[in-house]
Amino acid sequence: MSRSFSMPQAFVSPDRIRSLFTEAMSQMYRAEVPQYGTLIELVADVNAGCLERDPDLRARLARAGELERIDVERHGAIRLGTADELFTIRRLFAVMGMQPVGYYDLSVAGVPVHSTSFRPIDEAALNVNPFRVFTSLLRLELIEDEGLRGEAEAILAKRRIYTPRAVALIERHEHKGGLTEAEATEFVAEALETFRWHGEATVSADTYKRLHDAHRLIADVVSFKGPHINHLTPRTLDIDAVQARMPERGITPKAVIEGPPRRHCDILLRQTSFKALEETIAFSGDDGAIKGTHTARFGEIEQRGVALTAKGRVLYDQLLASVRGEVQVGAGGAKAGAYDHELAARFKALPDSWDELRRADLAFFRYSATPAGIAAAAGSRLPSDPEALIAGGYLAFTPIVYEDFLPVSAAGIFQSNLGTDQQQNYATRSNRDAFEAALGATVQDELALYAERQAASLDSALAALGLAGLPLKTVA
């Protein structure tokens, strides 16, 4: 008697699931927001031109393993209403190999949320697909009207933003340790439903108005059946060129680019956006008879530079605050030129060469042994000083790209698209403990992750040169 055994089906990698989800999200958002497709085409044109004109940039991106990821790179943003929603989204993103990194308090800038970024953390995973989702949780305690706060809580308590099948597949992933290709495909389709736009509000026109009057973002979170994706952001290599050329494609950009000024050596994150859509909605209880509009979803573009160390971030924050404290940009773009000029002038205090940034311990870098270094290590004694190794061409360094976000920039983008007249500062400030309790996990420290990557790369490079354990000296 013969027996037949069926081989267990192999699980697909989280990187594969993340790439499937990114592509599905991009296709959905292109259908929902036609200007997103126009934006993608513009960014592709600008990036191709940058790489053609700057062979050094192309070579640096290729050496760092980042060249292939540029075209697929996206970040999205969603806003959740309850602790349970945040807890489950952490489990959903874990299926895709994404972990919560960083804590951002936007209430200090008049936006009643606190946030984290879900993203891959391993360098290899980042180079496959660095998809990130900036995920915010509404802080209902910041609604001053107790009656409205209670009403919002009751509305949110009734909704279920995840499909039963999506939850079942999340649980299967947690219990079995992975998903098969067929399960991954089904998971992507089910998970996508959480991020889809729905034109029917779950509240009446009157309730929507009261929520809107409290803050536009509160209305955006509370009034719908799910946390529709409110932007999907491609990465450009020249955000100034994209900003200048957007009007040619019928897109009106915001007045100023958020973040640092244009530099030879890009740092952190620069972002711009175009005006949010006015989308028609039907209100609950009115049989569709009462229509209104909702403004929340918008287009955004980003340019990423090197990750700064704690020392570099202190200097960056000081320089940015000094400009924002003196030059305010009006809703119509007034003083935008003055702001850009002053920003560039103040940031001359931050070195604009890779080697100066590295030697001053202001930014993080990835180290690698050069072919010349490996050849020299096999035949002769190398210097014992890392700086001498770099000077001799035996040890190379490339900037580690900043994978995270800037709270001031995020707030600026939010305010630009939610209404610049709403600039109130809330009395309550950071509440990281409450956020992490809702999340069910501790958010990872982004600076520690960059430091670990830098240290690991140096250890690996020195080992390749036969110099394991050599400390790296920096210049204060």
XYZ file of C-alpha atoms in Angstrom:
476
model
C 0.000 0.000 0.000
C 1.501 3.309 -1.013
C 1.067 6.541 0.797
C 1.252 10.025 -0.683
C 2.434 12.956 1.362
C 1.792 16.568 0.470
C 4.706 18.911 1.001
C 3.936 21.940 3.164
C 3.612 25.126 1.166
C 6.453 27.564 1.672
C 5.826 30.944 3.213
C 6.603 34.040 1.184
C 8.857 36.692 2.681
C 7.491 39.807 4.393
C 9.383 41.800 1.742
C 7.303 40.103 -0.949
C 4.044 40.844 0.871
C 5.091 44.478 1.420
C 5.884 44.900 -2.278
C 2.550 43.383 -3.287
C 0.741 45.719 -0.917
C 2.669 48.799 -2.087
C 1.800 48.111 -5.714
C -1.855 47.440 -4.908
C -2.058 50.616 -2.820
C -0.473 52.661 -5.600
C -2.934 51.349 -8.183
C -5.902 52.027 -5.905
C -4.755 55.546 -5.076
C -4.082 56.342 -8.733
C -7.693 55.416 -9.503
C -9.010 57.491 -6.586
C -6.745 60.537 -7.061
C -5.929 61.022 -10.779
C -3.343 63.727 -10.052
C -1.271 61.103 -8.233
C -0.594 59.441 -11.589
C 0.472 62.787 -13.043
C 2.751 63.327 -10.069
C 4.385 59.893 -10.481
C 5.140 60.683 -14.115
C 6.656 64.054 -13.206
C 8.834 62.554 -10.455
C 10.028 59.808 -12.811
C 11.041 62.424 -15.400
C 12.896 64.532 -12.833
C 14.681 61.525 -11.326
C 15.796 60.243 -14.723
C 17.213 63.685 -15.532
C 19.059 63.867 -12.203
C 20.728 60.499 -12.685
C 21.706 61.344 -16.260
C 23.248 64.696 -15.279
C 24.965 63.470 -12.115
C 26.984 60.258 -12.618
C 28.457 60.631 -9.130
C 24.984 60.529 -7.599
C 24.109 57.456 -9.642
C 27.329 55.744 -8.568
C 26.792 56.610 -4.887
C 23.224 55.293 -4.908
C 24.401 52.132 -6.688
C 27.202 51.536 -4.150
C 24.750 51.901 -1.277
C 22.255 49.501 -2.880
C 19.649 52.275 -3.100
C 19.382 52.836 -6.841
C 16.781 50.152 -7.506
C 14.500 51.226 -4.665
C 13.929 54.815 -5.854
C 11.169 54.007 -8.341
C 9.176 51.825 -5.926
C 9.695 54.005 -2.862
C 6.499 55.345 -1.292
C 5.200 56.486 2.030
C 1.566 56.724 2.971
C -0.304 58.244 5.895
C -3.408 57.195 7.801
C -5.226 58.527 10.870
C -6.823 56.146 13.359
C -9.481 56.837 15.959
C -9.105 54.253 18.724
C -6.512 52.312 20.675
C -7.894 49.036 19.305
C -7.448 50.279 15.736
C -3.820 51.178 16.456
C -3.168 47.830 18.161
C -4.433 45.904 15.140
C -2.645 48.049 12.565
C 0.641 47.159 14.285
C -0.172 43.471 13.781
C -1.238 44.090 10.167
C 2.001 45.864 9.283
C 4.036 43.156 11.037
C 2.837 40.742 8.340
C 4.670 42.997 5.869
C 7.861 43.217 7.928
C 7.114 46.752 9.158
C 7.748 47.877 12.730
C 6.846 51.072 14.643
C 9.773 53.497 14.637
C 9.770 56.866 16.405
C 7.173 58.806 18.379
C 5.832 62.088 17.010
C 3.684 64.516 18.990
C 1.879 66.863 16.618
C -0.370 68.452 19.233
C 2.256 71.111 19.924
C 1.710 72.315 16.359
C -2.065 72.410 16.637
C -2.798 68.953 15.209
C -4.615 66.727 17.763
C -2.754 63.472 17.054
C 0.355 61.584 18.014
C 2.027 59.228 15.601
C 4.609 56.637 14.678
C 6.036 55.382 11.408
C 5.686 51.736 10.430
C 8.572 50.653 8.220
C 11.132 47.897 7.666
C 14.299 48.326 9.735
C 16.760 45.875 8.195
C 19.033 47.415 5.553
C 18.402 44.624 3.043
C 14.630 44.932 3.529
C 14.811 48.709 3.113
C 16.653 48.319 -0.181
C 14.016 45.860 -1.445
C 11.129 48.193 -0.633
C 11.270 50.952 2.015
C 7.495 51.372 2.239
C 6.519 53.502 5.252
C 3.161 54.453 6.692
C 2.978 57.502 8.967
C 0.246 56.383 11.349
C -1.531 58.831 13.630
C -3.913 58.253 16.532
C -6.554 60.881 17.262
C -6.250 62.330 20.770
C -9.877 62.573 21.773
C -8.906 64.082 25.139
C -7.916 67.237 23.258
C -11.537 67.888 22.195
C -12.580 70.572 24.671
C -16.340 70.104 24.231
C -17.147 67.167 26.543
C -20.405 66.412 24.775
C -18.750 66.323 21.358
C -15.892 64.235 22.751
C -18.345 61.654 24.081
C -20.232 61.629 20.802
C -17.016 61.074 18.842
C -16.027 58.219 21.167
C -19.410 56.549 20.673
C -19.206 56.862 16.881
C -15.697 55.403 16.749
C -16.590 52.557 19.121
C -19.157 51.237 16.622
C -16.961 51.015 13.555
C -14.835 48.076 12.405
C -12.118 49.135 10.009
C -10.640 45.664 9.305
C -12.414 42.909 7.395
C -12.934 39.648 9.303
C -10.791 37.825 6.739
C -7.922 40.312 7.141
C -7.951 39.690 10.892
C -8.057 35.925 10.333
C -5.023 36.100 8.048
C -3.150 38.275 10.553
C -3.847 35.640 13.207
C -2.748 32.878 10.846
C 0.528 34.711 10.217
C 1.078 35.088 13.959
C 0.294 31.419 14.740
C 1.995 29.770 11.744
C 4.898 32.178 11.295
C 4.042 33.254 7.755
C 1.656 33.201 4.794
C 1.740 31.250 1.559
C 1.708 33.050 -1.790
C -2.051 32.518 -2.156
C -2.683 33.706 1.406
C -0.431 36.733 0.887
C -2.361 37.728 -2.222
C -5.645 37.405 -0.325
C -4.227 39.309 2.648
C -3.220 42.246 0.434
C -6.716 42.450 -1.082
C -8.381 42.310 2.337
C -5.965 44.749 3.999
C -6.466 47.220 1.156
C -10.117 47.629 2.164
C -9.021 49.434 5.341
C -7.316 52.128 3.275
C -9.984 52.610 0.608
C -11.909 55.889 0.212
C -15.630 55.816 0.947
C -17.786 58.723 -0.137
C -20.519 58.013 2.411
C -20.117 59.604 5.826
C -21.208 57.608 8.875
C -22.520 60.764 10.563
C -25.189 63.350 9.836
C -24.403 66.675 8.207
C -24.918 68.422 11.560
C -22.517 66.112 13.415
C -19.942 66.465 10.655
C -20.112 70.260 10.919
C -19.587 70.208 14.687
C -16.634 67.849 14.355
C -15.244 69.976 11.537
C -15.589 73.143 13.591
C -13.600 71.510 16.406
C -10.840 70.612 13.918
C -10.913 69.441 10.319
C -8.768 66.452 11.158
C -11.229 65.325 13.841
C -13.980 65.294 11.225
C -11.711 63.341 8.869
C -11.032 60.611 11.437
C -14.473 60.283 13.024
C -16.882 60.724 10.110
C -16.019 57.743 7.919
C -16.089 53.955 8.088
C -12.325 53.661 7.736
C -9.004 55.539 7.762
C -8.705 56.173 4.028
C -5.137 56.712 2.884
C -4.771 60.489 2.762
C -1.608 60.667 0.695
C 0.885 58.408 -1.049
C 4.291 59.964 -1.516
C 6.971 59.201 -4.116
C 10.638 60.055 -3.543
C 12.351 62.502 -5.849
C 16.033 63.286 -6.247
C 15.316 67.000 -6.846
C 12.285 68.348 -5.036
C 12.956 71.920 -6.177
C 12.639 70.845 -9.815
C 9.395 68.997 -9.048
C 8.029 72.022 -7.160
C 8.863 74.325 -10.102
C 7.373 72.000 -12.721
C 4.160 71.009 -10.938
C 2.176 73.978 -12.384
C 3.138 72.780 -15.893
C 1.144 69.615 -15.137
C -1.841 71.483 -13.726
C -0.817 70.943 -10.095
C -0.550 73.804 -7.596
C 2.118 73.185 -4.917
C 2.116 74.565 -1.383
C 3.989 77.830 -0.872
C 7.210 76.490 0.656
C 9.049 73.197 0.840
C 9.043 71.842 4.403
C 12.307 70.869 6.077
C 15.887 71.982 5.415
C 16.913 74.177 2.475
C 18.413 72.978 -0.814
C 21.974 71.806 -0.212
C 24.789 70.036 -2.009
C 24.647 67.281 0.634
C 20.999 66.546 1.356
C 20.011 66.059 4.991
C 16.972 64.469 6.603
C 13.741 65.081 4.696
C 12.250 67.747 2.457
C 8.543 67.618 1.583
C 6.042 69.505 -0.506
C 2.441 68.818 -1.427
C -0.409 69.924 -3.630
C -3.808 71.094 -2.454
C -6.161 68.531 -1.011
C -9.074 67.298 -3.075
C -12.596 68.479 -2.436
C -14.470 65.196 -2.525
C -18.253 64.844 -2.574
C -19.760 62.937 0.348
C -23.279 61.834 1.287
C -24.304 62.185 4.920
C -25.828 59.458 7.066
C -29.550 59.529 7.742
C -30.316 61.728 4.771
C -30.856 58.954 2.208
C -28.135 60.544 0.156
C -30.256 63.637 -0.327
C -27.833 65.937 1.466
C -24.458 66.164 -0.183
C -21.366 67.928 1.047
C -17.665 68.050 0.427
C -14.725 66.828 2.451
C -11.153 68.068 2.130
C -8.401 65.872 3.515
C -6.574 63.838 0.894
C -3.677 65.427 -0.948
C -0.571 64.747 -3.009
C 2.892 64.850 -1.521
C 6.497 64.513 -2.717
C 9.616 63.973 -0.668
C 13.377 64.166 -1.041
C 15.481 62.218 1.443
C 19.008 62.953 2.606
C 21.416 61.654 5.213
C 20.243 60.724 8.719
C 21.635 63.116 11.329
C 23.035 62.042 14.695
C 21.609 63.365 17.971
C 24.205 66.136 17.805
C 23.216 66.936 14.225
C 19.505 66.950 15.061
C 20.018 69.440 17.889
C 21.747 71.793 15.468
C 19.097 71.230 12.789
C 16.239 71.907 15.211
C 17.911 75.082 16.484
C 18.479 76.438 12.983
C 14.963 75.628 11.798
C 13.349 77.116 14.907
C 15.345 80.320 14.512
C 13.901 80.854 11.032
C 10.329 79.798 11.762
C 10.294 82.093 14.781
C 11.104 85.131 12.644
C 9.600 84.541 9.182
C 6.017 83.301 8.885
C 4.629 82.216 5.519
C 1.088 83.358 4.842
C -1.715 81.216 3.484
C -1.294 82.666 0.006
C 2.456 82.138 -0.060
C 3.338 85.604 1.185
C 6.944 85.841 2.364
C 7.770 82.432 0.865
C 10.808 83.900 -0.883
C 11.987 85.578 2.306
C 11.570 82.339 4.237
C 13.586 80.311 1.702
C 16.355 82.936 1.632
C 16.606 83.119 5.411
C 16.517 79.325 5.720
C 19.449 78.928 3.328
C 21.407 81.643 5.148
C 20.911 80.136 8.615
C 21.776 76.618 7.476
C 25.253 77.677 6.392
C 26.099 76.865 10.017
C 25.617 73.172 9.180
C 28.535 71.736 7.122
C 27.678 70.969 3.512
C 30.203 68.256 2.693
C 29.919 64.561 3.458
C 33.360 64.401 5.051
C 32.762 67.419 7.295
C 29.437 66.008 8.436
C 31.094 62.674 9.186
C 34.169 64.027 10.965
C 32.038 66.298 13.143
C 29.768 63.373 14.096
C 26.732 65.196 12.705
C 25.468 62.451 10.393
C 25.441 58.671 10.012
C 27.421 56.828 7.334
C 27.826 53.308 6.024
C 31.433 52.115 5.779
C 32.863 49.588 3.324
C 36.279 48.220 2.443
C 37.387 49.323 -1.009
C 38.896 46.935 -3.573
C 42.190 48.763 -3.068
C 41.922 48.245 0.676
C 41.207 44.525 0.368
C 44.129 44.133 -2.043
C 46.446 46.064 0.276
C 45.323 44.042 3.317
C 46.404 40.842 1.576
C 49.902 42.054 0.803
C 50.991 44.686 3.305
C 50.310 46.309 6.650
C 47.510 48.901 6.631
C 47.291 51.999 8.842
C 45.636 51.398 12.198
C 43.732 54.714 12.141
C 40.365 54.703 10.365
C 40.918 58.302 9.228
C 44.190 57.230 7.606
C 42.374 54.302 5.987
C 39.840 56.722 4.514
C 42.530 59.141 3.378
C 44.445 56.301 1.751
C 41.414 55.078 -0.178
C 41.192 51.796 1.738
C 37.939 52.583 3.543
C 34.934 54.281 1.903
C 31.791 55.822 3.372
C 28.367 56.655 1.977
C 25.526 58.525 3.711
C 22.815 56.462 5.406
C 19.483 57.672 4.059
C 17.008 59.105 6.561
C 14.055 56.706 6.645
C 11.850 58.583 9.107
C 9.901 61.823 9.527
C 10.133 65.302 11.037
C 7.293 66.412 13.337
C 7.460 70.095 12.355
C 7.382 69.184 8.657
C 4.542 66.694 9.143
C 2.499 69.309 10.990
C 3.239 71.855 8.270
C 1.992 69.485 5.568
C -1.112 68.612 7.602
C -1.954 72.261 8.288
C -1.415 73.255 4.681
C -4.003 70.738 3.568
C -6.425 71.023 6.469
C -6.677 74.794 6.579
C -3.963 77.249 7.622
C -6.396 79.124 9.840
C -6.317 76.327 12.428
C -3.106 76.909 14.362
C -4.238 76.420 17.958
C -1.771 74.901 20.391
C -3.266 72.328 22.708
C -2.583 72.512 26.432
C -1.784 68.795 26.618
C 1.554 67.778 25.218
C 3.407 64.531 24.581
C 1.806 61.341 25.879
C 4.126 58.635 24.602
C 3.204 56.195 27.378
C -0.469 56.249 26.390
C 0.430 55.848 22.713
C 2.648 52.837 23.362
C 0.021 51.295 25.646
C -2.496 51.528 22.796
C 0.072 50.239 20.321
C 0.880 47.241 22.500
C 4.586 47.740 21.906
C 7.447 50.147 22.435
C 8.338 52.248 19.418
C 11.910 51.804 18.262
C 14.430 54.623 18.595
C 15.358 55.729 15.083
C 18.703 57.208 16.177
C 19.691 53.916 17.807
C 18.825 52.064 14.582
C 21.060 54.357 12.505
C 23.892 54.075 15.036
C 23.654 50.279 14.920
C 23.797 50.263 11.118
C 26.820 52.554 11.115
C 28.670 50.503 13.737
C 27.867 47.192 12.036
C 29.082 48.480 8.665
C 32.341 49.720 10.184
C 32.936 46.429 11.982
C 32.316 44.522 8.746
C 34.577 46.803 6.711
C 37.437 46.638 9.223
C 37.115 42.859 9.435
C 37.447 42.689 5.638
C 40.686 44.660 6.001
C 41.966 42.427 8.788
C 41.571 45.215 11.340
C 38.582 44.043 13.395
C 37.876 46.004 16.556
C 39.511 49.274 15.491
C 37.605 52.274 16.970
C 36.443 55.084 14.713
C 37.650 58.500 15.764
C 35.506 61.552 15.160
C 36.357 65.229 15.286
C 34.279 67.259 17.742
